[in-house]
Amino acid sequence: MTTVTVDDLRSLFARIAEAMTREKDRLCELDGVIGDADHGIAMELGFVAAAKAVSELDATADLTLVFNTAAKSFLNAVGASSGPLYATALMRAGASAKGKVSLNDDDMVEVFAAFAKGIQDRGKAEVGEKTMVDAWAPAATACRQAREQGQPLAGCLAAALEAGQKGAEATKDMIAAKGRSSRLGDRALGHMDPGAASAVVVISCFKDHFPSE
Ligand code: ADP
Ligand code: MG
């Protein structure tokens, strides 16, 4: 059984920030095709700011404060649509962790699902509308299903990643109904949604951070 502490969350944020720095150019290129080419910059700025802010919290910080601090920093750092979407995700994750000193496998699966639901509630996008929800929603469903089938956290996150990757891949065949790329109509066909691509990066970080014991 995994036990997730404040320190684990801090290093998870550092891991996501590093991954976004690595992936920034690819994400900007994807956004350049169907958007305004800033998605990689937005995700890097957001997660670098979040990682820095949580690293500066004092030792008495609890799990909810870590997520809420990350949310606030992400929102302040990012002017693009991904700002409020990820800030809401992080706030919901914080609410899900409320009152807990550490998170076990069940808690962490619920935090992951709350994170994904935050994005969906904030942006009001449904699956099939060519957004990050096409990666996050199936990832959260797969994560929960794996847990219900008795998988440990690592197995749940592996299932989440697989479903998220499939969902991101499927955005290539979609016409956007939400966000900037919805103005393109069928010219967006054939191109992966950048937000779905970055969601896969975030989900990969969750998976790599909690390997099987
Ligand atoms: P902007 O479009 O303001 O430049 P970003 O480039 O950071 O913002 O993010 C673009 C991504 O945001 C899209 O690829 C899409 O995945 C996501 N997105 C846009 N609108 C929504 C929405 N309403 N719900 C969910 N995701 C959305
Ligand atoms: Mg953009």
Coordinates of C-alpha atoms and ligand atoms in Angstrom, one line a residue:
M1 CA 0.0 0.0 0.0
T2 CA 1.4 3.4 -1.0
T3 CA 1.4 6.2 1.5
V4 CA 1.5 9.6 -0.1
T5 CA 2.8 12.4 2.0
V6 CA 3.4 16.2 1.6
D7 CA 6.9 15.4 0.5
D8 CA 5.7 13.0 -2.2
L9 CA 3.4 15.7 -3.6
R10 CA 6.2 18.2 -3.6
S11 CA 8.4 15.9 -5.6
L12 CA 5.5 15.0 -7.9
F13 CA 5.1 18.7 -8.8
A14 CA 8.8 19.0 -9.4
R15 CA 8.6 16.0 -11.7
I16 CA 5.7 17.5 -13.7
A17 CA 7.5 20.8 -14.0
E18 CA 10.6 19.1 -15.4
A19 CA 8.5 17.1 -17.8
M20 CA 6.8 20.2 -19.1
T21 CA 10.2 21.9 -19.6
R22 CA 11.2 18.9 -21.7
E23 CA 7.9 18.8 -23.6
K24 CA 7.4 22.5 -24.0
D25 CA 8.4 22.7 -27.7
R26 CA 6.4 19.8 -28.8
L27 CA 3.3 21.1 -27.0
C28 CA 3.8 24.6 -28.5
E29 CA 4.1 23.0 -32.0
L30 CA 0.9 21.1 -31.5
D31 CA -0.9 24.3 -30.4
G32 CA 0.7 26.1 -33.3
V33 CA -1.2 23.9 -35.7
I34 CA -4.7 24.3 -34.2
G35 CA -4.3 27.1 -31.7
D36 CA -1.9 30.0 -30.8
A37 CA 1.3 28.1 -30.1
D38 CA 1.5 28.9 -26.4
H39 CA 0.3 25.7 -24.7
G40 CA 3.8 24.4 -23.9
I41 CA 4.8 27.7 -22.5
A42 CA 1.6 27.9 -20.4
M43 CA 2.0 24.4 -19.0
E44 CA 5.7 25.0 -18.2
L45 CA 5.1 28.3 -16.5
G46 CA 2.2 26.9 -14.6
F47 CA 3.9 23.8 -13.2
V48 CA 7.2 25.5 -12.6
A49 CA 5.4 28.2 -10.5
A50 CA 3.4 25.5 -8.7
A51 CA 6.5 23.4 -8.0
K52 CA 8.4 26.4 -6.7
A53 CA 5.5 27.6 -4.4
V54 CA 5.0 24.2 -2.9
S55 CA 8.7 23.7 -2.3
E56 CA 8.7 26.9 -0.3
L57 CA 5.9 25.8 2.1
D58 CA 7.0 25.2 5.6
A59 CA 7.0 21.8 7.3
T60 CA 3.6 22.2 8.8
A61 CA 1.9 22.3 5.4
D62 CA -0.9 19.7 4.9
L63 CA -1.9 18.0 1.7
T64 CA -4.8 20.4 1.0
L65 CA -2.5 23.4 1.4
V66 CA 0.0 21.9 -1.0
F67 CA -2.7 21.5 -3.7
N68 CA -4.3 24.9 -3.0
T69 CA -0.9 26.6 -3.1
A70 CA -0.2 24.9 -6.4
A71 CA -3.6 25.9 -7.8
K72 CA -3.1 29.6 -6.9
S73 CA 0.4 29.7 -8.4
F74 CA -0.7 28.0 -11.5
L75 CA -3.5 30.4 -12.0
N76 CA -1.3 33.5 -11.4
A77 CA 1.3 32.2 -13.8
V78 CA -0.9 31.3 -16.7
G79 CA -3.0 33.6 -18.8
A80 CA -4.2 30.9 -21.3
S81 CA -7.3 28.8 -20.9
S82 CA -5.3 26.0 -19.3
G83 CA -4.8 28.3 -16.2
P84 CA -8.3 28.1 -14.7
L85 CA -8.7 24.5 -15.9
Y86 CA -5.7 23.2 -14.0
A87 CA -6.2 25.5 -11.1
T88 CA -9.7 24.1 -10.6
A89 CA -8.3 20.5 -11.0
L90 CA -5.7 21.3 -8.3
M91 CA -8.3 22.8 -5.9
R92 CA -10.6 19.8 -6.3
A93 CA -7.6 17.5 -5.6
G94 CA -7.0 19.5 -2.5
A95 CA -10.6 19.2 -1.4
S96 CA -10.5 15.5 -2.0
A97 CA -7.4 15.2 0.3
K98 CA -9.0 17.4 3.0
G99 CA -8.4 16.3 6.6
K100 CA -6.0 13.5 5.6
V101 CA -2.5 13.3 7.0
S102 CA -1.4 11.0 4.2
L103 CA -3.1 9.4 1.2
N104 CA -3.5 5.6 0.7
D105 CA -4.2 4.0 -2.7
D106 CA -7.9 4.6 -2.5
D107 CA -7.4 8.2 -1.5
M108 CA -4.9 8.8 -4.3
V109 CA -7.3 7.3 -6.9
E110 CA -10.0 9.6 -5.6
V111 CA -7.6 12.6 -5.8
F112 CA -6.8 11.7 -9.3
A113 CA -10.4 11.4 -10.3
A114 CA -11.3 14.7 -8.5
F115 CA -8.5 16.4 -10.4
A116 CA -9.9 15.2 -13.8
K117 CA -13.5 16.1 -12.8
G118 CA -12.3 19.6 -11.9
I119 CA -11.1 20.1 -15.5
Q120 CA -14.4 18.9 -16.8
D121 CA -16.5 21.0 -14.5
R122 CA -14.6 24.2 -15.1
G123 CA -14.4 23.9 -18.9
K124 CA -17.8 22.2 -19.4
A125 CA -16.3 20.1 -22.2
E126 CA -17.6 16.6 -23.0
V127 CA -15.6 13.7 -24.4
G128 CA -15.5 14.0 -28.2
E129 CA -15.0 17.8 -28.2
K130 CA -11.3 17.7 -28.9
T131 CA -9.9 19.0 -25.6
M132 CA -7.8 17.8 -22.6
V133 CA -11.0 16.2 -21.3
D134 CA -10.6 13.5 -24.0
A135 CA -7.5 12.3 -22.1
W136 CA -8.5 13.2 -18.5
A137 CA -12.0 11.7 -18.4
P138 CA -11.2 8.2 -19.7
A139 CA -8.0 8.2 -17.6
A140 CA -10.0 8.9 -14.4
T141 CA -12.6 6.2 -15.3
A142 CA -9.9 3.6 -16.0
C143 CA -8.1 4.6 -12.8
R144 CA -11.2 4.0 -10.7
Q145 CA -12.1 0.8 -12.5
A146 CA -8.7 -0.6 -11.9
R147 CA -9.0 0.2 -8.2
E148 CA -12.4 -1.5 -8.0
Q149 CA -10.8 -4.6 -9.6
G150 CA -8.2 -4.6 -6.7
Q151 CA -5.2 -3.1 -8.5
P152 CA -2.7 -1.3 -6.4
L153 CA -2.1 2.4 -7.1
A154 CA 0.7 1.7 -9.7
G155 CA -1.7 -0.5 -11.7
C156 CA -4.4 2.1 -11.5
L157 CA -2.2 4.8 -12.8
A158 CA -0.8 2.5 -15.6
A159 CA -4.5 1.9 -16.6
A160 CA -5.1 5.7 -16.5
L161 CA -2.1 6.4 -18.7
E162 CA -3.1 3.8 -21.3
A163 CA -6.7 5.2 -21.4
G164 CA -5.4 8.8 -21.5
Q165 CA -3.0 8.0 -24.4
K166 CA -5.8 6.4 -26.3
G167 CA -8.1 9.4 -25.7
A168 CA -5.4 11.8 -26.8
E169 CA -4.8 9.8 -29.9
A170 CA -8.5 9.9 -30.7
T171 CA -8.6 13.7 -30.7
K172 CA -6.8 13.5 -34.1
D173 CA -10.1 12.4 -35.6
M174 CA -12.2 15.1 -33.9
I175 CA -13.4 18.5 -34.8
A176 CA -13.1 20.9 -31.8
A177 CA -16.2 22.1 -30.1
K178 CA -14.5 24.0 -27.3
G179 CA -11.6 26.4 -27.1
R180 CA -9.6 28.3 -29.7
S181 CA -9.4 25.5 -32.2
S182 CA -13.2 25.3 -32.5
R183 CA -13.0 28.2 -34.9
L184 CA -11.1 25.9 -37.3
G185 CA -13.9 23.5 -38.1
D186 CA -12.6 20.4 -40.0
R187 CA -9.2 22.0 -40.6
A188 CA -8.4 20.7 -37.1
L189 CA -8.9 17.1 -38.3
G190 CA -5.8 15.0 -38.3
H191 CA -4.1 16.9 -35.5
M192 CA -3.8 15.9 -31.8
D193 CA -5.3 18.4 -29.3
P194 CA -2.4 20.0 -27.4
G195 CA -4.2 20.0 -24.1
A196 CA -4.9 16.2 -24.5
A197 CA -1.2 15.7 -25.3
S198 CA -0.1 17.6 -22.2
A199 CA -2.6 15.7 -20.1
V200 CA -0.8 12.5 -21.1
V201 CA 2.5 14.1 -19.9
V202 CA 0.9 14.9 -16.5
I203 CA -0.6 11.4 -16.2
S204 CA 2.7 9.8 -17.1
C205 CA 4.3 11.8 -14.2
F206 CA 1.7 10.5 -11.8
K207 CA 2.4 6.9 -13.0
D208 CA 6.2 7.3 -12.9
H209 CA 6.0 8.8 -9.4
F210 CA 4.2 5.9 -7.9
P211 CA 5.8 2.8 -9.3
S212 CA 4.8 -0.7 -8.0
E213 CA 6.4 -1.5 -4.7
Ligands
ADP1 P1 -5.4 29.0 -25.1 O1 -6.3 28.3 -26.0 O2 -6.1 30.1 -24.3 O3 -4.2 29.5 -25.8 P2 -3.8 26.8 -24.0 O4 -3.1 26.9 -25.3 O5 -3.0 26.8 -22.8 O6 -4.9 28.0 -23.9 O7 -4.7 25.5 -23.9 C1 -5.3 25.0 -25.1 C2 -6.0 23.7 -24.6 O8 -7.0 24.0 -23.7 C3 -6.7 23.0 -25.7 O9 -5.9 22.2 -26.5 C4 -7.8 22.2 -25.0 O10 -7.3 20.9 -24.7 C5 -8.0 23.0 -23.7 N1 -9.3 23.6 -23.6 C6 -9.7 24.7 -24.2 N2 -11.0 25.0 -23.8 C7 -11.4 24.0 -23.0 C8 -12.6 23.6 -22.3 N3 -13.6 24.4 -22.3 N4 -12.5 22.5 -21.5 C9 -11.5 21.7 -21.5 N5 -10.3 22.0 -22.1 C10 -10.3 23.1 -22.9
MG2 MG -2.9 28.2 -26.8

